[in-house]
Amino acid sequence: MENRLPYFLVAIGVALFLAYSSIFVVNEREQALVLRFGQIQDVKAEPGLYFKLPFAFMDADRVQYVEDRALRFDLPDIRVQVRGGAFYEVDAFAVYRITDARRFRETVSADREAAESRLRTRLDAALRRVYGLRNFDAALSEERGSMMSDVRDDLQAAAESLGLQVTDVRIRRTDLTQEVSQQTFERMKAERLAEAELIRARGNEEGQRRRAIADRQVVELQAEAQRDSEILRGEGDAQRNSIFADAFQRDPAFFEFYRSMRAYVASLSNQGTTMVLSPDSDFFRFFNSGVGTGGAGRAAPAPAPAPAAPPVAVGN
């Protein structure tokens, strides 16, 4: 019995090894390909515990796992040309899933890098085609979503041939190239300058309109003030004339004397005034009379006739 114990332990070990080699587990993020001598025997897409033939070291049955979740690859810094000749620098990425693990194994040996390399080439071509059909500003407008849908549809056929499905294509960055950026800056600068000139012209027009209104109001106010002043001046002159008339009616002699004195002051007070008058002129009648000494109400006696005298120059 004791001699059989080592054989029994060896048999148990071999059985455990065969059982371990025959069991494999598939989780929810994976798919499993069961290969026998390099040929696909089965595809396990659901998570769980599965069995296969042992002796994987003899290439009898072995398991190759592939991803069963959304995967992504990037396409950085490509230069695309839009309709009209302008260029963009674009960073893009695509999201895909392995939907047919069998075909994925048969086409690229379940190598993700090889599959992504093929898809990256097709994505580059699809982006260039879609951008080339659009105008300069399409990638920066609401049309961008439809552009990405077109790129995804172009990429779908190539993906299906590899057992893949492209679920989304997105643009991370769309920048203008240096020369296009300068052209765009100059165009935007010209547009802003034109807009500023338009606003300035409208402001000048509004300013001229308001100045014209103000000038018209000034003229109207001045005219009204001039009219009122003329009315008041006329009323004052009328009152003055009324007062003069009343004074003349009360004492005509004194009024005449007063008017003459005012005339003397107005005529002789200015410097540089020269008057050529006859001594017996009516202008000097109060210089030759006694009205100033005897009272304003009595007339002076008539002087004796005298020969005509030459004119006298009176000056200041």
PDB file of C-alpha atoms in Angstrom:
ATOM      1  CA  MET A   1       0.000   0.000   0.000  1.00  0.00           C
ATOM      2  CA  GLU A   2       2.812   2.311   0.865  1.00  0.00           C
ATOM      3  CA  ASN A   3       4.461   1.588  -2.519  1.00  0.00           C
ATOM      4  CA  ARG A   4       1.281   2.737  -4.348  1.00  0.00           C
ATOM      5  CA  LEU A   5       1.007   6.100  -2.589  1.00  0.00           C
ATOM      6  CA  PRO A   6       3.486   7.974  -4.857  1.00  0.00           C
ATOM      7  CA  TYR A   7       1.659   6.720  -7.943  1.00  0.00           C
ATOM      8  CA  PHE A   8      -1.623   7.841  -6.450  1.00  0.00           C
ATOM      9  CA  LEU A   9      -0.307  11.338  -5.754  1.00  0.00           C
ATOM     10  CA  VAL A  10       1.107  11.572  -9.254  1.00  0.00           C
ATOM     11  CA  ALA A  11      -2.236  10.533 -10.712  1.00  0.00           C
ATOM     12  CA  ILE A  12      -4.027  13.175  -8.646  1.00  0.00           C
ATOM     13  CA  GLY A  13      -1.538  15.820  -9.751  1.00  0.00           C
ATOM     14  CA  VAL A  14      -1.941  14.865 -13.410  1.00  0.00           C
ATOM     15  CA  ALA A  15      -5.725  14.971 -13.056  1.00  0.00           C
ATOM     16  CA  LEU A  16      -5.607  18.397 -11.446  1.00  0.00           C
ATOM     17  CA  PHE A  17      -3.284  19.635 -14.168  1.00  0.00           C
ATOM     18  CA  LEU A  18      -5.556  18.330 -16.914  1.00  0.00           C
ATOM     19  CA  ALA A  19      -8.587  19.866 -15.230  1.00  0.00           C
ATOM     20  CA  TYR A  20      -6.825  23.222 -14.859  1.00  0.00           C
ATOM     21  CA  SER A  21      -5.710  23.088 -18.509  1.00  0.00           C
ATOM     22  CA  SER A  22      -9.257  22.368 -19.627  1.00  0.00           C
ATOM     23  CA  ILE A  23     -10.944  25.296 -17.827  1.00  0.00           C
ATOM     24  CA  PHE A  24     -10.911  28.954 -18.882  1.00  0.00           C
ATOM     25  CA  VAL A  25     -12.898  31.980 -17.760  1.00  0.00           C
ATOM     26  CA  VAL A  26     -14.334  34.756 -19.917  1.00  0.00           C
ATOM     27  CA  ASN A  27     -15.199  38.036 -18.147  1.00  0.00           C
ATOM     28  CA  GLU A  28     -17.644  40.721 -19.309  1.00  0.00           C
ATOM     29  CA  ARG A  29     -14.925  42.779 -21.028  1.00  0.00           C
ATOM     30  CA  GLU A  30     -13.555  39.977 -23.193  1.00  0.00           C
ATOM     31  CA  GLN A  31     -14.311  37.469 -25.900  1.00  0.00           C
ATOM     32  CA  ALA A  32     -12.485  34.167 -26.200  1.00  0.00           C
ATOM     33  CA  LEU A  33     -11.358  32.280 -29.304  1.00  0.00           C
ATOM     34  CA  VAL A  34     -10.738  28.564 -28.841  1.00  0.00           C
ATOM     35  CA  LEU A  35      -7.977  27.506 -31.252  1.00  0.00           C
ATOM     36  CA  ARG A  36      -6.984  23.978 -32.113  1.00  0.00           C
ATOM     37  CA  PHE A  37      -3.796  23.632 -34.100  1.00  0.00           C
ATOM     38  CA  GLY A  38      -4.230  27.257 -35.185  1.00  0.00           C
ATOM     39  CA  GLN A  39      -7.803  26.827 -36.375  1.00  0.00           C
ATOM     40  CA  ILE A  40     -10.775  28.510 -34.719  1.00  0.00           C
ATOM     41  CA  GLN A  41     -12.968  25.935 -33.021  1.00  0.00           C
ATOM     42  CA  ASP A  42     -15.315  28.146 -31.070  1.00  0.00           C
ATOM     43  CA  VAL A  43     -15.980  31.748 -30.051  1.00  0.00           C
ATOM     44  CA  LYS A  44     -17.121  32.519 -26.524  1.00  0.00           C
ATOM     45  CA  ALA A  45     -18.718  35.967 -26.386  1.00  0.00           C
ATOM     46  CA  GLU A  46     -20.674  35.603 -23.132  1.00  0.00           C
ATOM     47  CA  PRO A  47     -18.949  35.793 -19.740  1.00  0.00           C
ATOM     48  CA  GLY A  48     -18.666  32.522 -17.819  1.00  0.00           C
ATOM     49  CA  LEU A  49     -16.682  29.345 -17.138  1.00  0.00           C
ATOM     50  CA  TYR A  50     -15.843  27.185 -20.178  1.00  0.00           C
ATOM     51  CA  PHE A  51     -13.992  23.974 -20.975  1.00  0.00           C
ATOM     52  CA  LYS A  52     -11.604  22.969 -23.724  1.00  0.00           C
ATOM     53  CA  LEU A  53      -9.210  20.164 -24.485  1.00  0.00           C
ATOM     54  CA  PRO A  54      -6.044  20.209 -22.399  1.00  0.00           C
ATOM     55  CA  PHE A  55      -2.437  20.134 -23.681  1.00  0.00           C
ATOM     56  CA  ALA A  56      -2.246  23.774 -24.773  1.00  0.00           C
ATOM     57  CA  PHE A  57       1.538  23.385 -24.813  1.00  0.00           C
ATOM     58  CA  MET A  58       1.117  20.949 -27.684  1.00  0.00           C
ATOM     59  CA  ASP A  59      -1.064  23.517 -29.506  1.00  0.00           C
ATOM     60  CA  ALA A  60      -3.989  21.150 -29.128  1.00  0.00           C
ATOM     61  CA  ASP A  61      -6.437  23.663 -27.704  1.00  0.00           C
ATOM     62  CA  ARG A  62      -5.557  27.162 -26.592  1.00  0.00           C
ATOM     63  CA  VAL A  63      -7.558  30.304 -25.873  1.00  0.00           C
ATOM     64  CA  GLN A  64      -6.955  33.751 -27.380  1.00  0.00           C
ATOM     65  CA  TYR A  65      -8.739  36.670 -25.743  1.00  0.00           C
ATOM     66  CA  VAL A  66      -9.921  39.774 -27.589  1.00  0.00           C
ATOM     67  CA  GLU A  67     -11.549  42.913 -26.219  1.00  0.00           C
ATOM     68  CA  ASP A  68     -15.323  43.164 -25.945  1.00  0.00           C
ATOM     69  CA  ARG A  69     -15.571  46.860 -25.094  1.00  0.00           C
ATOM     70  CA  ALA A  70     -15.356  50.226 -26.833  1.00  0.00           C
ATOM     71  CA  LEU A  71     -11.839  50.906 -28.078  1.00  0.00           C
ATOM     72  CA  ARG A  72     -10.276  54.066 -29.444  1.00  0.00           C
ATOM     73  CA  PHE A  73      -7.426  55.086 -31.681  1.00  0.00           C
ATOM     74  CA  ASP A  74      -6.149  58.603 -32.493  1.00  0.00           C
ATOM     75  CA  LEU A  75      -5.146  60.275 -35.725  1.00  0.00           C
ATOM     76  CA  PRO A  76      -3.097  63.328 -34.673  1.00  0.00           C
ATOM     77  CA  ASP A  77      -1.910  66.327 -36.666  1.00  0.00           C
ATOM     78  CA  ILE A  78      -3.100  65.718 -40.199  1.00  0.00           C
ATOM     79  CA  ARG A  79      -3.243  68.527 -42.747  1.00  0.00           C
ATOM     80  CA  VAL A  80      -6.459  68.649 -44.766  1.00  0.00           C
ATOM     81  CA  GLN A  81      -7.497  70.985 -47.556  1.00  0.00           C
ATOM     82  CA  VAL A  82     -10.998  72.413 -47.859  1.00  0.00           C
ATOM     83  CA  ARG A  83     -12.754  73.617 -50.977  1.00  0.00           C
ATOM     84  CA  GLY A  84     -11.158  76.871 -52.018  1.00  0.00           C
ATOM     85  CA  GLY A  85      -7.577  75.885 -51.187  1.00  0.00           C
ATOM     86  CA  ALA A  86      -7.362  76.678 -47.461  1.00  0.00           C
ATOM     87  CA  PHE A  87      -5.771  74.188 -45.063  1.00  0.00           C
ATOM     88  CA  TYR A  88      -6.681  72.953 -41.591  1.00  0.00           C
ATOM     89  CA  GLU A  89      -4.620  71.053 -39.025  1.00  0.00           C
ATOM     90  CA  VAL A  90      -6.909  68.381 -37.583  1.00  0.00           C
ATOM     91  CA  ASP A  91      -6.692  65.944 -34.667  1.00  0.00           C
ATOM     92  CA  ALA A  92      -9.284  63.153 -34.866  1.00  0.00           C
ATOM     93  CA  PHE A  93     -10.105  59.893 -33.116  1.00  0.00           C
ATOM     94  CA  ALA A  94     -12.427  56.974 -33.757  1.00  0.00           C
ATOM     95  CA  VAL A  95     -14.268  54.665 -31.358  1.00  0.00           C
ATOM     96  CA  TYR A  96     -14.868  51.058 -32.424  1.00  0.00           C
ATOM     97  CA  ARG A  97     -15.839  47.619 -31.117  1.00  0.00           C
ATOM     98  CA  ILE A  98     -14.843  44.083 -32.134  1.00  0.00           C
ATOM     99  CA  THR A  99     -18.159  42.649 -33.251  1.00  0.00           C
ATOM    100  CA  ASP A 100     -16.899  39.589 -35.187  1.00  0.00           C
ATOM    101  CA  ALA A 101     -14.041  37.980 -33.306  1.00  0.00           C
ATOM    102  CA  ARG A 102     -13.712  35.150 -35.855  1.00  0.00           C
ATOM    103  CA  ARG A 103     -13.175  37.549 -38.771  1.00  0.00           C
ATOM    104  CA  PHE A 104     -10.936  39.712 -36.612  1.00  0.00           C
ATOM    105  CA  ARG A 105      -8.733  36.655 -36.041  1.00  0.00           C
ATOM    106  CA  GLU A 106      -8.778  35.579 -39.672  1.00  0.00           C
ATOM    107  CA  THR A 107      -7.895  39.003 -41.125  1.00  0.00           C
ATOM    108  CA  VAL A 108      -5.349  40.490 -38.714  1.00  0.00           C
ATOM    109  CA  SER A 109      -4.680  37.534 -36.369  1.00  0.00           C
ATOM    110  CA  ALA A 110      -6.577  39.435 -33.636  1.00  0.00           C
ATOM    111  CA  ASP A 111      -3.811  42.064 -33.603  1.00  0.00           C
ATOM    112  CA  ARG A 112      -5.266  45.430 -32.546  1.00  0.00           C
ATOM    113  CA  GLU A 113      -2.257  47.412 -33.757  1.00  0.00           C
ATOM    114  CA  ALA A 114      -2.534  45.959 -37.245  1.00  0.00           C
ATOM    115  CA  ALA A 115      -6.285  46.634 -37.370  1.00  0.00           C
ATOM    116  CA  GLU A 116      -5.877  50.205 -36.117  1.00  0.00           C
ATOM    117  CA  SER A 117      -3.127  50.852 -38.632  1.00  0.00           C
ATOM    118  CA  ARG A 118      -5.490  49.915 -41.482  1.00  0.00           C
ATOM    119  CA  LEU A 119      -8.337  51.980 -40.000  1.00  0.00           C
ATOM    120  CA  ARG A 120      -6.044  54.964 -39.460  1.00  0.00           C
ATOM    121  CA  THR A 121      -5.164  54.975 -43.164  1.00  0.00           C
ATOM    122  CA  ARG A 122      -8.837  54.833 -44.149  1.00  0.00           C
ATOM    123  CA  LEU A 123      -9.744  57.523 -41.596  1.00  0.00           C
ATOM    124  CA  ASP A 124      -7.102  59.837 -43.019  1.00  0.00           C
ATOM    125  CA  ALA A 125      -8.509  59.381 -46.519  1.00  0.00           C
ATOM    126  CA  ALA A 126     -12.106  59.833 -45.344  1.00  0.00           C
ATOM    127  CA  LEU A 127     -11.283  63.073 -43.513  1.00  0.00           C
ATOM    128  CA  ARG A 128      -9.518  64.492 -46.551  1.00  0.00           C
ATOM    129  CA  ARG A 129     -12.454  63.615 -48.797  1.00  0.00           C
ATOM    130  CA  VAL A 130     -15.119  65.055 -46.467  1.00  0.00           C
ATOM    131  CA  TYR A 131     -13.195  68.257 -45.745  1.00  0.00           C
ATOM    132  CA  GLY A 132     -12.408  68.716 -49.423  1.00  0.00           C
ATOM    133  CA  LEU A 133     -16.124  68.837 -50.262  1.00  0.00           C
ATOM    134  CA  ARG A 134     -16.836  71.639 -47.762  1.00  0.00           C
ATOM    135  CA  ASN A 135     -16.153  75.333 -47.592  1.00  0.00           C
ATOM    136  CA  PHE A 136     -13.686  76.973 -45.259  1.00  0.00           C
ATOM    137  CA  ASP A 137     -16.098  77.648 -42.388  1.00  0.00           C
ATOM    138  CA  ALA A 138     -18.040  74.357 -42.500  1.00  0.00           C
ATOM    139  CA  ALA A 139     -15.809  72.602 -39.942  1.00  0.00           C
ATOM    140  CA  LEU A 140     -16.434  75.431 -37.465  1.00  0.00           C
ATOM    141  CA  SER A 141     -20.210  75.476 -37.889  1.00  0.00           C
ATOM    142  CA  GLU A 142     -23.165  73.226 -37.084  1.00  0.00           C
ATOM    143  CA  GLU A 143     -22.336  71.217 -40.216  1.00  0.00           C
ATOM    144  CA  ARG A 144     -19.477  69.592 -38.321  1.00  0.00           C
ATOM    145  CA  GLY A 145     -21.743  66.849 -36.943  1.00  0.00           C
ATOM    146  CA  SER A 146     -22.864  65.758 -40.396  1.00  0.00           C
ATOM    147  CA  MET A 147     -19.244  65.780 -41.536  1.00  0.00           C
ATOM    148  CA  MET A 148     -18.305  63.338 -38.791  1.00  0.00           C
ATOM    149  CA  SER A 149     -21.238  61.110 -39.729  1.00  0.00           C
ATOM    150  CA  ASP A 150     -19.986  61.033 -43.324  1.00  0.00           C
ATOM    151  CA  VAL A 151     -16.477  60.103 -42.154  1.00  0.00           C
ATOM    152  CA  ARG A 152     -17.876  57.305 -39.974  1.00  0.00           C
ATOM    153  CA  ASP A 153     -19.933  55.929 -42.872  1.00  0.00           C
ATOM    154  CA  ASP A 154     -16.863  55.955 -45.123  1.00  0.00           C
ATOM    155  CA  LEU A 155     -14.888  54.099 -42.475  1.00  0.00           C
ATOM    156  CA  GLN A 156     -17.588  51.525 -41.742  1.00  0.00           C
ATOM    157  CA  ALA A 157     -17.014  49.286 -44.757  1.00  0.00           C
ATOM    158  CA  ALA A 158     -13.296  48.932 -44.030  1.00  0.00           C
ATOM    159  CA  ALA A 159     -14.041  48.230 -40.366  1.00  0.00           C
ATOM    160  CA  GLU A 160     -16.596  45.523 -41.142  1.00  0.00           C
ATOM    161  CA  SER A 161     -14.096  43.748 -43.350  1.00  0.00           C
ATOM    162  CA  LEU A 162     -11.909  43.433 -40.230  1.00  0.00           C
ATOM    163  CA  GLY A 163     -14.754  42.285 -37.977  1.00  0.00           C
ATOM    164  CA  LEU A 164     -15.067  45.722 -36.371  1.00  0.00           C
ATOM    165  CA  GLN A 165     -17.792  48.324 -36.035  1.00  0.00           C
ATOM    166  CA  VAL A 166     -16.992  52.044 -35.889  1.00  0.00           C
ATOM    167  CA  THR A 167     -19.414  53.651 -33.434  1.00  0.00           C
ATOM    168  CA  ASP A 168     -18.161  57.233 -33.511  1.00  0.00           C
ATOM    169  CA  VAL A 169     -15.671  59.584 -35.122  1.00  0.00           C
ATOM    170  CA  ARG A 170     -14.809  62.896 -33.476  1.00  0.00           C
ATOM    171  CA  ILE A 171     -12.570  65.880 -34.112  1.00  0.00           C
ATOM    172  CA  ARG A 172     -10.569  66.941 -31.071  1.00  0.00           C
ATOM    173  CA  ARG A 173      -8.958  69.984 -32.654  1.00  0.00           C
ATOM    174  CA  THR A 174      -9.371  71.996 -35.830  1.00  0.00           C
ATOM    175  CA  ASP A 175      -6.807  74.765 -36.199  1.00  0.00           C
ATOM    176  CA  LEU A 176      -5.885  76.979 -39.079  1.00  0.00           C
ATOM    177  CA  THR A 177      -2.414  76.702 -40.516  1.00  0.00           C
ATOM    178  CA  GLN A 178      -0.076  79.633 -39.986  1.00  0.00           C
ATOM    179  CA  GLU A 179      -0.595  81.193 -43.407  1.00  0.00           C
ATOM    180  CA  VAL A 180      -4.357  80.716 -43.287  1.00  0.00           C
ATOM    181  CA  SER A 181      -4.445  82.120 -39.753  1.00  0.00           C
ATOM    182  CA  GLN A 182      -2.764  85.302 -40.989  1.00  0.00           C
ATOM    183  CA  GLN A 183      -5.177  85.591 -43.897  1.00  0.00           C
ATOM    184  CA  THR A 184      -8.123  85.023 -41.580  1.00  0.00           C
ATOM    185  CA  PHE A 185      -6.802  87.622 -39.152  1.00  0.00           C
ATOM    186  CA  GLU A 186      -6.446  90.182 -41.946  1.00  0.00           C
ATOM    187  CA  ARG A 187      -9.951  89.423 -43.198  1.00  0.00           C
ATOM    188  CA  MET A 188     -11.437  89.728 -39.719  1.00  0.00           C
ATOM    189  CA  LYS A 189      -9.485  92.956 -39.184  1.00  0.00           C
ATOM    190  CA  ALA A 190     -10.848  94.389 -42.425  1.00  0.00           C
ATOM    191  CA  GLU A 191     -14.389  93.398 -41.438  1.00  0.00           C
ATOM    192  CA  ARG A 192     -14.016  95.033 -38.013  1.00  0.00           C
ATOM    193  CA  LEU A 193     -12.568  98.193 -39.580  1.00  0.00           C
ATOM    194  CA  ALA A 194     -15.448  98.355 -42.052  1.00  0.00           C
ATOM    195  CA  GLU A 195     -17.920  97.880 -39.219  1.00  0.00           C
ATOM    196  CA  ALA A 196     -16.181 100.611 -37.224  1.00  0.00           C
ATOM    197  CA  GLU A 197     -16.327 102.978 -40.195  1.00  0.00           C
ATOM    198  CA  LEU A 198     -20.018 102.239 -40.605  1.00  0.00           C
ATOM    199  CA  ILE A 199     -20.678 102.938 -36.924  1.00  0.00           C
ATOM    200  CA  ARG A 200     -18.581 106.103 -37.121  1.00  0.00           C
ATOM    201  CA  ALA A 201     -20.469 107.277 -40.204  1.00  0.00           C
ATOM    202  CA  ARG A 202     -23.786 106.641 -38.496  1.00  0.00           C
ATOM    203  CA  GLY A 203     -22.536 108.543 -35.454  1.00  0.00           C
ATOM    204  CA  ASN A 204     -21.458 111.498 -37.607  1.00  0.00           C
ATOM    205  CA  GLU A 205     -24.818 111.468 -39.349  1.00  0.00           C
ATOM    206  CA  GLU A 206     -26.648 111.445 -36.019  1.00  0.00           C
ATOM    207  CA  GLY A 207     -24.366 114.198 -34.712  1.00  0.00           C
ATOM    208  CA  GLN A 208     -25.042 116.398 -37.744  1.00  0.00           C
ATOM    209  CA  ARG A 209     -28.755 115.800 -37.391  1.00  0.00           C
ATOM    210  CA  ARG A 210     -28.724 116.778 -33.745  1.00  0.00           C
ATOM    211  CA  ARG A 211     -26.536 119.799 -34.413  1.00  0.00           C
ATOM    212  CA  ALA A 212     -28.945 120.908 -37.134  1.00  0.00           C
ATOM    213  CA  ILE A 213     -31.838 120.552 -34.696  1.00  0.00           C
ATOM    214  CA  ALA A 214     -29.919 122.522 -32.060  1.00  0.00           C
ATOM    215  CA  ASP A 215     -28.983 125.255 -34.579  1.00  0.00           C
ATOM    216  CA  ARG A 216     -32.590 125.531 -35.666  1.00  0.00           C
ATOM    217  CA  GLN A 217     -33.722 125.800 -32.051  1.00  0.00           C
ATOM    218  CA  VAL A 218     -31.091 128.483 -31.435  1.00  0.00           C
ATOM    219  CA  VAL A 219     -32.332 130.473 -34.442  1.00  0.00           C
ATOM    220  CA  GLU A 220     -35.915 130.095 -33.277  1.00  0.00           C
ATOM    221  CA  LEU A 221     -35.049 131.168 -29.736  1.00  0.00           C
ATOM    222  CA  GLN A 222     -33.044 134.148 -31.014  1.00  0.00           C
ATOM    223  CA  ALA A 223     -35.864 135.138 -33.321  1.00  0.00           C
ATOM    224  CA  GLU A 224     -38.385 134.923 -30.492  1.00  0.00           C
ATOM    225  CA  ALA A 225     -36.086 136.897 -28.208  1.00  0.00           C
ATOM    226  CA  GLN A 226     -35.509 139.503 -30.942  1.00  0.00           C
ATOM    227  CA  ARG A 227     -39.232 139.763 -31.486  1.00  0.00           C
ATOM    228  CA  ASP A 228     -39.910 140.179 -27.782  1.00  0.00           C
ATOM    229  CA  SER A 229     -37.118 142.752 -27.462  1.00  0.00           C
ATOM    230  CA  GLU A 230     -38.480 144.735 -30.404  1.00  0.00           C
ATOM    231  CA  ILE A 231     -41.938 144.661 -28.868  1.00  0.00           C
ATOM    232  CA  LEU A 232     -40.569 145.849 -25.519  1.00  0.00           C
ATOM    233  CA  ARG A 233     -38.398 148.461 -27.236  1.00  0.00           C
ATOM    234  CA  GLY A 234     -41.407 149.720 -29.164  1.00  0.00           C
ATOM    235  CA  GLU A 235     -43.472 149.853 -26.017  1.00  0.00           C
ATOM    236  CA  GLY A 236     -40.646 151.776 -24.274  1.00  0.00           C
ATOM    237  CA  ASP A 237     -40.332 154.197 -27.170  1.00  0.00           C
ATOM    238  CA  ALA A 238     -44.055 154.711 -27.111  1.00  0.00           C
ATOM    239  CA  GLN A 239     -43.949 155.474 -23.385  1.00  0.00           C
ATOM    240  CA  ARG A 240     -40.972 157.806 -23.880  1.00  0.00           C
ATOM    241  CA  ASN A 241     -42.686 159.639 -26.688  1.00  0.00           C
ATOM    242  CA  SER A 242     -45.806 159.893 -24.548  1.00  0.00           C
ATOM    243  CA  ILE A 243     -43.764 161.387 -21.709  1.00  0.00           C
ATOM    244  CA  PHE A 244     -42.046 163.793 -24.123  1.00  0.00           C
ATOM    245  CA  ALA A 245     -45.338 164.818 -25.612  1.00  0.00           C
ATOM    246  CA  ASP A 246     -46.796 165.390 -22.159  1.00  0.00           C
ATOM    247  CA  ALA A 247     -43.766 167.518 -21.162  1.00  0.00           C
ATOM    248  CA  PHE A 248     -43.976 169.500 -24.400  1.00  0.00           C
ATOM    249  CA  GLN A 249     -47.595 170.207 -23.821  1.00  0.00           C
ATOM    250  CA  ARG A 250     -46.921 171.410 -20.266  1.00  0.00           C
ATOM    251  CA  ASP A 251     -44.023 173.827 -21.077  1.00  0.00           C
ATOM    252  CA  PRO A 252     -43.052 173.999 -24.739  1.00  0.00           C
ATOM    253  CA  ALA A 253     -40.291 176.573 -24.140  1.00  0.00           C
ATOM    254  CA  PHE A 254     -38.563 174.515 -21.475  1.00  0.00           C
ATOM    255  CA  PHE A 255     -38.895 171.368 -23.591  1.00  0.00           C
ATOM    256  CA  GLU A 256     -37.247 173.140 -26.524  1.00  0.00           C
ATOM    257  CA  PHE A 257     -34.488 174.398 -24.245  1.00  0.00           C
ATOM    258  CA  TYR A 258     -33.952 170.872 -22.847  1.00  0.00           C
ATOM    259  CA  ARG A 259     -33.808 169.349 -26.307  1.00  0.00           C
ATOM    260  CA  SER A 260     -31.266 171.950 -27.380  1.00  0.00           C
ATOM    261  CA  MET A 261     -29.052 171.277 -24.363  1.00  0.00           C
ATOM    262  CA  ARG A 262     -29.129 167.564 -25.151  1.00  0.00           C
ATOM    263  CA  ALA A 263     -28.153 168.327 -28.685  1.00  0.00           C
ATOM    264  CA  TYR A 264     -25.190 170.466 -27.472  1.00  0.00           C
ATOM    265  CA  VAL A 265     -23.999 167.610 -25.238  1.00  0.00           C
ATOM    266  CA  ALA A 266     -24.337 165.046 -28.002  1.00  0.00           C
ATOM    267  CA  SER A 267     -22.567 167.267 -30.563  1.00  0.00           C
ATOM    268  CA  LEU A 268     -19.754 168.805 -28.547  1.00  0.00           C
ATOM    269  CA  SER A 269     -18.832 166.043 -26.099  1.00  0.00           C
ATOM    270  CA  ASN A 270     -17.043 163.808 -28.642  1.00  0.00           C
ATOM    271  CA  GLN A 271     -13.346 164.533 -29.186  1.00  0.00           C
ATOM    272  CA  GLY A 272     -12.242 165.356 -32.680  1.00  0.00           C
ATOM    273  CA  THR A 273     -15.650 166.752 -33.717  1.00  0.00           C
ATOM    274  CA  THR A 274     -15.538 169.774 -36.049  1.00  0.00           C
ATOM    275  CA  MET A 275     -18.659 171.809 -36.874  1.00  0.00           C
ATOM    276  CA  VAL A 276     -18.727 174.690 -39.360  1.00  0.00           C
ATOM    277  CA  LEU A 277     -21.722 176.936 -38.455  1.00  0.00           C
ATOM    278  CA  SER A 278     -22.691 180.583 -38.721  1.00  0.00           C
ATOM    279  CA  PRO A 279     -22.695 182.512 -35.393  1.00  0.00           C
ATOM    280  CA  ASP A 280     -26.296 183.509 -35.914  1.00  0.00           C
ATOM    281  CA  SER A 281     -27.285 179.943 -36.740  1.00  0.00           C
ATOM    282  CA  ASP A 282     -30.432 178.651 -35.132  1.00  0.00           C
ATOM    283  CA  PHE A 283     -28.274 176.030 -33.409  1.00  0.00           C
ATOM    284  CA  PHE A 284     -26.666 178.744 -31.186  1.00  0.00           C
ATOM    285  CA  ARG A 285     -29.782 180.682 -30.438  1.00  0.00           C
ATOM    286  CA  PHE A 286     -29.597 179.787 -26.705  1.00  0.00           C
ATOM    287  CA  PHE A 287     -25.956 180.957 -26.511  1.00  0.00           C
ATOM    288  CA  ASN A 288     -27.047 184.426 -27.626  1.00  0.00           C
ATOM    289  CA  SER A 289     -30.236 184.622 -25.532  1.00  0.00           C
ATOM    290  CA  GLY A 290     -30.964 185.130 -21.853  1.00  0.00           C
ATOM    291  CA  VAL A 291     -33.072 182.067 -21.445  1.00  0.00           C
ATOM    292  CA  GLY A 292     -30.430 180.352 -19.362  1.00  0.00           C
ATOM    293  CA  THR A 293     -30.271 183.282 -16.842  1.00  0.00           C
ATOM    294  CA  GLY A 294     -33.800 184.519 -16.755  1.00  0.00           C
ATOM    295  CA  GLY A 295     -35.816 181.359 -16.815  1.00  0.00           C
ATOM    296  CA  ALA A 296     -36.902 178.822 -19.279  1.00  0.00           C
ATOM    297  CA  GLY A 297     -40.449 180.096 -19.587  1.00  0.00           C
ATOM    298  CA  ARG A 298     -39.742 183.593 -21.064  1.00  0.00           C
ATOM    299  CA  ALA A 299     -38.632 184.365 -24.553  1.00  0.00           C
ATOM    300  CA  ALA A 300     -35.492 186.499 -24.989  1.00  0.00           C
ATOM    301  CA  PRO A 301     -35.814 189.967 -26.587  1.00  0.00           C
ATOM    302  CA  ALA A 302     -34.977 190.034 -30.211  1.00  0.00           C
ATOM    303  CA  PRO A 303     -31.437 191.247 -30.853  1.00  0.00           C
ATOM    304  CA  ALA A 304     -30.680 194.224 -33.052  1.00  0.00           C
ATOM    305  CA  PRO A 305     -29.990 193.452 -36.637  1.00  0.00           C
ATOM    306  CA  ALA A 306     -26.339 192.961 -37.345  1.00  0.00           C
ATOM    307  CA  PRO A 307     -24.364 192.353 -40.463  1.00  0.00           C
ATOM    308  CA  ALA A 308     -23.850 188.761 -41.409  1.00  0.00           C
ATOM    309  CA  ALA A 309     -20.788 187.281 -39.807  1.00  0.00           C
ATOM    310  CA  PRO A 310     -18.521 184.696 -41.365  1.00  0.00           C
ATOM    311  CA  PRO A 311     -18.984 181.059 -40.342  1.00  0.00           C
ATOM    312  CA  VAL A 312     -17.429 179.979 -37.078  1.00  0.00           C
ATOM    313  CA  ALA A 313     -15.612 176.645 -36.653  1.00  0.00           C
ATOM    314  CA  VAL A 314     -16.378 174.944 -33.412  1.00  0.00           C
ATOM    315  CA  GLY A 315     -14.321 171.978 -32.403  1.00  0.00           C
ATOM    316  CA  ASN A 316     -13.256 169.818 -29.503  1.00  0.00           C
TER     317      ASN A 316
END
